[in-house]
Amino acid sequence: MEQTFIMIKPDGVQRGLVGEIISRFEKKGFYLKGLKMVSVERSFAEKHYADLSARPFFAGLVEYIISGPVVAMVWEGKNVVVTGRKIIGATNPADSAPGTIRGDYAIMIGRNVIHGSDSIESARKETALWFPEGVSEWQSNLHPWIYE
Ligand code: DAT
Ligand code: MG
């Protein structure tokens, strides 16, 4: 089944939003397949955001991501990449609908609490980068209660 890479950024950790964020994905019915808290090096953050390296905000973005520990996760489920992005909300919290994570918990684009892969391909790349050891293969016994 489809998987996505989700990362709670340093502001989300500092602000005590880890449980709330995990809860939203969990209650939706997605399965948690990987989870760890890590403080990443500058070169690692630059690699994660390599596609944005030419953008004027890149240096600030990297500083932000390395400013404290983050919570890296892999979530699994039908359409989890697109649905995960909907749960997260628009990149700029000013445009994120209430009810989304960024809509409910963020104000500034540079402190937008959470990352989610934007495609199946980037989910694969990001999961390989953040979880080179692999993720868990457990299967939920709730499956028939969530999927018909
Ligand atoms: P998203 O995180 O929604 O996938 P993105 O991949 O375009 O958005 O950008 C990655 C992060 O970079 C984003 O979460 C916040 C920051 N960012 C994006 N555009 C920005 C901008 N115009 N000014 C400042 N920071 C920006
Ligand atoms: Mg992105």
Short mmCIF file of N, CA and C and ligand atoms in Angstrom, two decimals:
data_model
loop_
_atom_site.label_atom_id
_atom_site.label_comp_id
_atom_site.label_asym_id
_atom_site.label_seq_id
_atom_site.Cartn_x
_atom_site.Cartn_y
_atom_site.Cartn_z
N MET A 1 0.84 -1.21 0.00
CA MET A 1 0.00 0.00 0.00
C MET A 1 0.87 1.26 0.00
N GLU A 2 0.27 2.38 -0.37
CA GLU A 2 1.01 3.65 -0.50
C GLU A 2 1.54 4.15 0.86
N GLN A 3 2.73 4.72 0.80
CA GLN A 3 3.32 5.30 2.01
C GLN A 3 3.75 6.74 1.74
N THR A 4 3.78 7.55 2.82
CA THR A 4 4.30 8.91 2.69
C THR A 4 5.24 9.21 3.85
N PHE A 5 6.12 10.18 3.61
CA PHE A 5 7.04 10.62 4.65
C PHE A 5 6.52 11.93 5.26
N ILE A 6 6.36 11.92 6.57
CA ILE A 6 5.87 13.08 7.31
C ILE A 6 6.91 13.46 8.36
N MET A 7 7.19 14.74 8.50
CA MET A 7 8.18 15.16 9.49
C MET A 7 7.63 16.34 10.29
N ILE A 8 7.60 16.19 11.62
CA ILE A 8 7.22 17.30 12.48
C ILE A 8 8.47 18.15 12.67
N LYS A 9 8.40 19.39 12.25
CA LYS A 9 9.57 20.29 12.24
C LYS A 9 9.89 20.75 13.68
N PRO A 10 11.06 21.37 13.87
CA PRO A 10 11.49 21.74 15.24
C PRO A 10 10.47 22.58 16.01
N ASP A 11 9.74 23.45 15.33
CA ASP A 11 8.73 24.26 16.03
C ASP A 11 7.57 23.40 16.53
N GLY A 12 7.20 22.40 15.76
CA GLY A 12 6.12 21.49 16.17
C GLY A 12 6.51 20.69 17.41
N VAL A 13 7.80 20.28 17.44
CA VAL A 13 8.30 19.55 18.61
C VAL A 13 8.32 20.47 19.83
N GLN A 14 8.93 21.67 19.66
CA GLN A 14 9.06 22.61 20.78
C GLN A 14 7.70 23.02 21.33
N ARG A 15 6.71 23.13 20.45
CA ARG A 15 5.40 23.60 20.86
C ARG A 15 4.49 22.50 21.39
N GLY A 16 5.01 21.29 21.46
CA GLY A 16 4.23 20.20 22.06
C GLY A 16 3.10 19.71 21.18
N LEU A 17 3.32 19.72 19.85
CA LEU A 17 2.27 19.32 18.92
C LEU A 17 2.42 17.89 18.41
N VAL A 18 3.45 17.19 18.91
CA VAL A 18 3.74 15.84 18.39
C VAL A 18 2.54 14.90 18.56
N GLY A 19 2.01 14.85 19.76
CA GLY A 19 0.89 13.95 20.03
C GLY A 19 -0.33 14.28 19.20
N GLU A 20 -0.65 15.56 19.11
CA GLU A 20 -1.81 16.01 18.34
C GLU A 20 -1.68 15.63 16.86
N ILE A 21 -0.49 15.83 16.32
CA ILE A 21 -0.26 15.54 14.90
C ILE A 21 -0.35 14.04 14.64
N ILE A 22 0.31 13.26 15.48
CA ILE A 22 0.24 11.80 15.31
C ILE A 22 -1.20 11.35 15.40
N SER A 23 -1.92 11.92 16.35
CA SER A 23 -3.32 11.55 16.57
C SER A 23 -4.18 11.78 15.32
N ARG A 24 -3.95 12.86 14.63
CA ARG A 24 -4.76 13.17 13.44
C ARG A 24 -4.57 12.12 12.35
N PHE A 25 -3.32 11.71 12.14
CA PHE A 25 -3.06 10.68 11.12
C PHE A 25 -3.59 9.32 11.58
N GLU A 26 -3.42 9.05 12.86
CA GLU A 26 -3.85 7.77 13.42
C GLU A 26 -5.37 7.63 13.37
N LYS A 27 -6.06 8.69 13.81
CA LYS A 27 -7.53 8.63 13.85
C LYS A 27 -8.14 8.55 12.45
N LYS A 28 -7.46 9.14 11.47
CA LYS A 28 -7.93 9.06 10.10
C LYS A 28 -8.02 7.60 9.64
N GLY A 29 -7.09 6.79 10.15
CA GLY A 29 -7.05 5.38 9.75
C GLY A 29 -5.74 4.98 9.09
N PHE A 30 -4.79 5.93 9.02
CA PHE A 30 -3.49 5.59 8.45
C PHE A 30 -2.67 4.81 9.48
N TYR A 31 -1.76 4.01 8.95
CA TYR A 31 -0.93 3.17 9.81
C TYR A 31 0.47 3.76 9.95
N LEU A 32 0.95 3.84 11.18
CA LEU A 32 2.29 4.35 11.46
C LEU A 32 3.30 3.23 11.23
N LYS A 33 4.19 3.43 10.28
CA LYS A 33 5.14 2.38 9.91
C LYS A 33 6.58 2.70 10.30
N GLY A 34 6.84 3.98 10.60
CA GLY A 34 8.19 4.38 11.02
C GLY A 34 8.08 5.61 11.87
N LEU A 35 8.93 5.72 12.91
CA LEU A 35 8.86 6.87 13.82
C LEU A 35 10.17 7.03 14.55
N LYS A 36 10.76 8.21 14.47
CA LYS A 36 11.95 8.48 15.28
C LYS A 36 12.16 9.98 15.44
N MET A 37 12.77 10.34 16.57
CA MET A 37 13.18 11.73 16.79
C MET A 37 14.64 11.84 16.42
N VAL A 38 14.96 12.83 15.59
CA VAL A 38 16.36 13.02 15.18
C VAL A 38 16.69 14.51 15.08
N SER A 39 17.95 14.83 15.34
CA SER A 39 18.49 16.16 15.05
C SER A 39 19.38 15.99 13.85
N VAL A 40 19.04 16.65 12.75
CA VAL A 40 19.80 16.40 11.53
C VAL A 40 20.89 17.45 11.31
N GLU A 41 21.93 17.03 10.61
CA GLU A 41 23.04 17.90 10.26
C GLU A 41 22.63 18.80 9.10
N ARG A 42 23.36 19.88 8.98
CA ARG A 42 23.11 20.82 7.88
C ARG A 42 23.10 20.13 6.51
N SER A 43 24.10 19.29 6.26
CA SER A 43 24.21 18.64 4.94
C SER A 43 23.01 17.73 4.68
N PHE A 44 22.49 17.13 5.75
CA PHE A 44 21.31 16.26 5.61
C PHE A 44 20.07 17.09 5.27
N ALA A 45 19.89 18.20 5.97
CA ALA A 45 18.75 19.09 5.69
C ALA A 45 18.84 19.63 4.26
N GLU A 46 20.06 19.95 3.83
CA GLU A 46 20.25 20.45 2.46
C GLU A 46 19.87 19.39 1.43
N LYS A 47 20.15 18.15 1.77
CA LYS A 47 19.81 17.04 0.87
C LYS A 47 18.29 16.86 0.82
N HIS A 48 17.66 16.91 1.99
CA HIS A 48 16.19 16.75 2.05
C HIS A 48 15.51 17.82 1.19
N TYR A 49 16.02 19.05 1.26
CA TYR A 49 15.40 20.16 0.52
C TYR A 49 16.18 20.52 -0.74
N ALA A 50 16.93 19.58 -1.30
CA ALA A 50 17.80 19.85 -2.46
C ALA A 50 17.06 20.52 -3.61
N ASP A 51 15.81 20.15 -3.84
CA ASP A 51 15.03 20.72 -4.95
C ASP A 51 14.82 22.23 -4.79
N LEU A 52 14.98 22.73 -3.57
CA LEU A 52 14.71 24.15 -3.30
C LEU A 52 16.01 24.95 -3.14
N SER A 53 17.15 24.35 -3.47
CA SER A 53 18.45 24.97 -3.16
C SER A 53 18.67 26.31 -3.86
N ALA A 54 17.97 26.56 -4.96
CA ALA A 54 18.14 27.83 -5.68
C ALA A 54 17.22 28.93 -5.15
N ARG A 55 16.32 28.57 -4.25
CA ARG A 55 15.33 29.55 -3.78
C ARG A 55 15.93 30.49 -2.73
N PRO A 56 15.47 31.73 -2.68
CA PRO A 56 16.06 32.72 -1.76
C PRO A 56 15.88 32.35 -0.28
N PHE A 57 14.86 31.56 0.04
CA PHE A 57 14.60 31.20 1.44
C PHE A 57 15.33 29.93 1.88
N PHE A 58 16.14 29.34 0.96
CA PHE A 58 16.76 28.03 1.24
C PHE A 58 17.62 28.04 2.51
N ALA A 59 18.49 29.05 2.65
CA ALA A 59 19.40 29.09 3.80
C ALA A 59 18.60 29.15 5.11
N GLY A 60 17.57 30.01 5.14
CA GLY A 60 16.74 30.13 6.34
C GLY A 60 15.98 28.85 6.64
N LEU A 61 15.54 28.20 5.58
CA LEU A 61 14.80 26.93 5.72
C LEU A 61 15.69 25.86 6.35
N VAL A 62 16.94 25.78 5.88
CA VAL A 62 17.89 24.80 6.42
C VAL A 62 18.20 25.12 7.89
N GLU A 63 18.42 26.39 8.20
CA GLU A 63 18.67 26.80 9.60
C GLU A 63 17.52 26.36 10.52
N TYR A 64 16.32 26.56 10.03
CA TYR A 64 15.10 26.20 10.78
C TYR A 64 15.04 24.69 11.03
N ILE A 65 15.31 23.91 10.02
CA ILE A 65 15.18 22.45 10.16
C ILE A 65 16.26 21.88 11.09
N ILE A 66 17.43 22.54 11.15
CA ILE A 66 18.50 22.02 12.03
C ILE A 66 18.46 22.68 13.41
N SER A 67 17.45 23.52 13.68
CA SER A 67 17.42 24.29 14.93
C SER A 67 17.00 23.48 16.14
N GLY A 68 16.57 22.24 15.95
CA GLY A 68 16.16 21.39 17.06
C GLY A 68 15.75 20.04 16.52
N PRO A 69 15.42 19.12 17.42
CA PRO A 69 15.02 17.79 16.95
C PRO A 69 13.71 17.83 16.17
N VAL A 70 13.59 16.90 15.23
CA VAL A 70 12.37 16.73 14.45
C VAL A 70 11.86 15.31 14.67
N VAL A 71 10.60 15.09 14.36
CA VAL A 71 10.04 13.75 14.45
C VAL A 71 9.73 13.26 13.03
N ALA A 72 10.47 12.24 12.61
CA ALA A 72 10.33 11.69 11.26
C ALA A 72 9.42 10.47 11.31
N MET A 73 8.50 10.41 10.36
CA MET A 73 7.52 9.32 10.35
C MET A 73 7.24 8.82 8.95
N VAL A 74 6.84 7.57 8.87
CA VAL A 74 6.28 7.03 7.63
C VAL A 74 4.88 6.55 7.94
N TRP A 75 3.91 7.03 7.16
CA TRP A 75 2.51 6.65 7.32
C TRP A 75 2.03 5.93 6.08
N GLU A 76 1.16 4.95 6.27
CA GLU A 76 0.70 4.11 5.16
C GLU A 76 -0.82 4.13 5.05
N GLY A 77 -1.32 4.07 3.82
CA GLY A 77 -2.76 3.96 3.60
C GLY A 77 -3.11 4.33 2.17
N LYS A 78 -4.34 4.08 1.81
CA LYS A 78 -4.82 4.42 0.46
C LYS A 78 -4.75 5.93 0.26
N ASN A 79 -4.09 6.36 -0.81
CA ASN A 79 -3.94 7.79 -1.16
C ASN A 79 -3.32 8.62 -0.04
N VAL A 80 -2.44 8.02 0.74
CA VAL A 80 -1.91 8.73 1.91
C VAL A 80 -1.07 9.95 1.52
N VAL A 81 -0.44 9.94 0.33
CA VAL A 81 0.37 11.11 -0.05
C VAL A 81 -0.51 12.34 -0.21
N VAL A 82 -1.54 12.22 -1.06
CA VAL A 82 -2.43 13.36 -1.32
C VAL A 82 -3.26 13.70 -0.08
N THR A 83 -3.79 12.69 0.57
CA THR A 83 -4.62 12.94 1.76
C THR A 83 -3.77 13.52 2.89
N GLY A 84 -2.54 13.06 3.01
CA GLY A 84 -1.63 13.60 4.02
C GLY A 84 -1.40 15.09 3.80
N ARG A 85 -1.23 15.48 2.53
CA ARG A 85 -1.05 16.91 2.21
C ARG A 85 -2.31 17.71 2.57
N LYS A 86 -3.46 17.09 2.40
CA LYS A 86 -4.71 17.79 2.77
C LYS A 86 -4.81 17.95 4.28
N ILE A 87 -4.43 16.93 5.02
CA ILE A 87 -4.45 17.01 6.49
C ILE A 87 -3.49 18.11 6.96
N ILE A 88 -2.35 18.25 6.26
CA ILE A 88 -1.34 19.25 6.62
C ILE A 88 -1.80 20.66 6.26
N GLY A 89 -2.38 20.83 5.08
CA GLY A 89 -2.83 22.16 4.64
C GLY A 89 -1.81 22.84 3.74
N ALA A 90 -2.19 23.99 3.20
CA ALA A 90 -1.35 24.73 2.24
C ALA A 90 -0.02 25.14 2.86
N THR A 91 1.00 25.28 2.01
CA THR A 91 2.36 25.62 2.45
C THR A 91 2.38 26.87 3.33
N ASN A 92 1.68 27.90 2.89
CA ASN A 92 1.61 29.14 3.68
C ASN A 92 0.40 29.06 4.62
N PRO A 93 0.65 29.04 5.92
CA PRO A 93 -0.46 28.91 6.89
C PRO A 93 -1.54 29.98 6.72
N ALA A 94 -1.18 31.11 6.10
CA ALA A 94 -2.18 32.15 5.84
C ALA A 94 -3.24 31.65 4.86
N ASP A 95 -2.88 30.65 4.05
CA ASP A 95 -3.80 30.08 3.06
C ASP A 95 -4.33 28.71 3.48
N SER A 96 -3.87 28.18 4.61
CA SER A 96 -4.28 26.83 5.05
C SER A 96 -5.65 26.91 5.70
N ALA A 97 -6.54 26.04 5.27
CA ALA A 97 -7.90 26.05 5.81
C ALA A 97 -7.89 25.66 7.29
N PRO A 98 -8.77 26.29 8.08
CA PRO A 98 -8.97 25.82 9.46
C PRO A 98 -9.35 24.33 9.41
N GLY A 99 -8.87 23.58 10.38
CA GLY A 99 -9.11 22.13 10.36
C GLY A 99 -7.91 21.37 9.86
N THR A 100 -7.04 22.06 9.11
CA THR A 100 -5.77 21.45 8.71
C THR A 100 -4.74 21.73 9.81
N ILE A 101 -3.65 20.99 9.80
CA ILE A 101 -2.63 21.18 10.85
C ILE A 101 -2.05 22.59 10.78
N ARG A 102 -1.63 23.00 9.57
CA ARG A 102 -1.06 24.35 9.45
C ARG A 102 -2.13 25.42 9.68
N GLY A 103 -3.35 25.14 9.25
CA GLY A 103 -4.45 26.09 9.44
C GLY A 103 -4.77 26.29 10.91
N ASP A 104 -4.61 25.24 11.68
CA ASP A 104 -4.94 25.31 13.11
C ASP A 104 -3.76 25.75 13.99
N TYR A 105 -2.53 25.45 13.57
CA TYR A 105 -1.40 25.62 14.49
C TYR A 105 -0.26 26.49 13.99
N ALA A 106 -0.40 27.15 12.84
CA ALA A 106 0.72 27.94 12.34
C ALA A 106 0.27 29.27 11.76
N ILE A 107 1.21 30.21 11.73
CA ILE A 107 0.93 31.55 11.20
C ILE A 107 1.89 31.89 10.06
N MET A 108 3.18 31.54 10.24
CA MET A 108 4.20 31.96 9.27
C MET A 108 4.62 30.79 8.37
N ILE A 109 4.94 31.11 7.12
CA ILE A 109 5.39 30.08 6.17
C ILE A 109 6.70 29.43 6.64
N GLY A 110 7.54 30.22 7.31
CA GLY A 110 8.82 29.71 7.79
C GLY A 110 8.75 29.04 9.15
N ARG A 111 7.55 28.86 9.66
CA ARG A 111 7.34 28.13 10.93
C ARG A 111 6.04 27.33 10.76
N ASN A 112 6.01 26.51 9.71
CA ASN A 112 4.75 25.85 9.38
C ASN A 112 4.62 24.42 9.89
N VAL A 113 5.42 24.09 10.90
CA VAL A 113 5.18 22.95 11.82
C VAL A 113 5.44 21.55 11.26
N ILE A 114 5.17 21.35 9.98
CA ILE A 114 5.17 19.96 9.49
C ILE A 114 5.54 19.88 8.02
N HIS A 115 6.17 18.78 7.65
CA HIS A 115 6.49 18.47 6.25
C HIS A 115 5.74 17.21 5.83
N GLY A 116 5.28 17.18 4.59
CA GLY A 116 4.72 15.96 4.01
C GLY A 116 5.14 15.83 2.56
N SER A 117 5.48 14.62 2.14
CA SER A 117 5.90 14.39 0.75
C SER A 117 4.82 14.86 -0.22
N ASP A 118 5.26 15.39 -1.37
CA ASP A 118 4.29 15.94 -2.34
C ASP A 118 3.95 14.98 -3.47
N SER A 119 4.58 13.80 -3.52
CA SER A 119 4.26 12.81 -4.55
C SER A 119 4.74 11.44 -4.06
N ILE A 120 4.28 10.39 -4.75
CA ILE A 120 4.70 9.04 -4.38
C ILE A 120 6.21 8.91 -4.58
N GLU A 121 6.70 9.53 -5.66
CA GLU A 121 8.14 9.48 -5.95
C GLU A 121 8.96 10.17 -4.86
N SER A 122 8.54 11.38 -4.44
CA SER A 122 9.33 12.05 -3.38
C SER A 122 9.14 11.32 -2.05
N ALA A 123 8.00 10.69 -1.82
CA ALA A 123 7.82 9.90 -0.60
C ALA A 123 8.85 8.76 -0.56
N ARG A 124 9.06 8.13 -1.71
CA ARG A 124 10.04 7.03 -1.78
C ARG A 124 11.44 7.55 -1.49
N LYS A 125 11.78 8.67 -2.13
CA LYS A 125 13.12 9.25 -1.97
C LYS A 125 13.34 9.68 -0.52
N GLU A 126 12.34 10.37 0.05
CA GLU A 126 12.49 10.90 1.40
C GLU A 126 12.52 9.78 2.44
N THR A 127 11.73 8.74 2.22
CA THR A 127 11.74 7.61 3.15
C THR A 127 13.11 6.91 3.11
N ALA A 128 13.68 6.79 1.91
CA ALA A 128 15.00 6.16 1.79
C ALA A 128 16.07 7.02 2.47
N LEU A 129 15.91 8.35 2.38
CA LEU A 129 16.88 9.26 3.01
C LEU A 129 16.79 9.21 4.53
N TRP A 130 15.56 9.25 5.05
CA TRP A 130 15.37 9.37 6.49
C TRP A 130 15.34 8.03 7.22
N PHE A 131 14.96 6.99 6.50
CA PHE A 131 14.88 5.65 7.12
C PHE A 131 15.68 4.64 6.30
N PRO A 132 17.02 4.86 6.19
CA PRO A 132 17.83 3.91 5.41
C PRO A 132 17.78 2.51 6.03
N GLU A 133 17.45 2.44 7.33
CA GLU A 133 17.35 1.14 8.02
C GLU A 133 16.05 0.42 7.69
N GLY A 134 15.14 1.11 6.99
CA GLY A 134 13.84 0.53 6.65
C GLY A 134 12.80 0.86 7.71
N VAL A 135 11.55 0.51 7.42
CA VAL A 135 10.46 0.79 8.36
C VAL A 135 9.83 -0.53 8.79
N SER A 136 8.88 -0.42 9.72
CA SER A 136 8.25 -1.62 10.27
C SER A 136 7.26 -2.22 9.27
N GLU A 137 7.10 -3.53 9.32
CA GLU A 137 6.17 -4.18 8.40
C GLU A 137 4.93 -4.71 9.10
N TRP A 138 4.62 -4.19 10.27
CA TRP A 138 3.45 -4.69 11.01
C TRP A 138 2.15 -4.41 10.24
N GLN A 139 1.17 -5.24 10.44
CA GLN A 139 -0.14 -5.05 9.80
C GLN A 139 -1.19 -4.86 10.88
N SER A 140 -2.05 -3.87 10.69
CA SER A 140 -3.08 -3.58 11.69
C SER A 140 -4.23 -4.57 11.62
N ASN A 141 -4.67 -5.04 12.78
CA ASN A 141 -5.84 -5.92 12.83
C ASN A 141 -7.14 -5.16 12.61
N LEU A 142 -7.03 -3.83 12.60
CA LEU A 142 -8.23 -3.01 12.35
C LEU A 142 -8.55 -2.88 10.87
N HIS A 143 -7.67 -3.41 10.02
CA HIS A 143 -7.80 -3.18 8.57
C HIS A 143 -9.23 -3.33 8.03
N PRO A 144 -9.92 -4.45 8.33
CA PRO A 144 -11.29 -4.61 7.78
C PRO A 144 -12.30 -3.63 8.36
N TRP A 145 -11.94 -2.93 9.43
CA TRP A 145 -12.84 -1.93 10.00
C TRP A 145 -12.62 -0.55 9.36
N ILE A 146 -11.54 -0.42 8.62
CA ILE A 146 -11.21 0.85 7.99
C ILE A 146 -11.42 0.78 6.47
N TYR A 147 -11.16 -0.42 5.90
CA TYR A 147 -11.29 -0.61 4.45
C TYR A 147 -12.38 -1.61 4.15
N GLU A 148 -13.20 -1.32 3.12
CA GLU A 148 -14.25 -2.28 2.72
C GLU A 148 -13.79 -3.09 1.53
P1 DAT B 1 5.62 22.22 1.39
O1 DAT B 1 6.32 22.15 2.72
O2 DAT B 1 4.19 22.62 1.55
O3 DAT B 1 5.79 20.97 0.56
P2 DAT B 1 7.58 23.45 -0.37
O4 DAT B 1 8.09 22.08 -0.63
O5 DAT B 1 7.26 24.30 -1.56
O6 DAT B 1 6.27 23.43 0.57
O7 DAT B 1 8.63 24.26 0.51
C1 DAT B 1 9.28 23.63 1.59
C2 DAT B 1 9.28 24.56 2.76
O8 DAT B 1 10.01 25.74 2.43
C3 DAT B 1 7.89 25.08 3.18
O9 DAT B 1 7.22 24.18 4.05
C4 DAT B 1 8.23 26.37 3.84
C5 DAT B 1 9.43 26.87 3.05
N1 DAT B 1 8.99 27.80 2.00
C6 DAT B 1 8.37 27.49 0.85
N2 DAT B 1 8.11 28.58 0.11
C7 DAT B 1 8.58 29.63 0.84
C8 DAT B 1 8.62 31.04 0.64
N3 DAT B 1 8.12 31.60 -0.45
N4 DAT B 1 9.18 31.79 1.62
C9 DAT B 1 9.69 31.23 2.74
N5 DAT B 1 9.70 29.91 2.99
C10 DAT B 1 9.15 29.12 2.05
MG MG B 2 7.49 20.19 -0.31
#
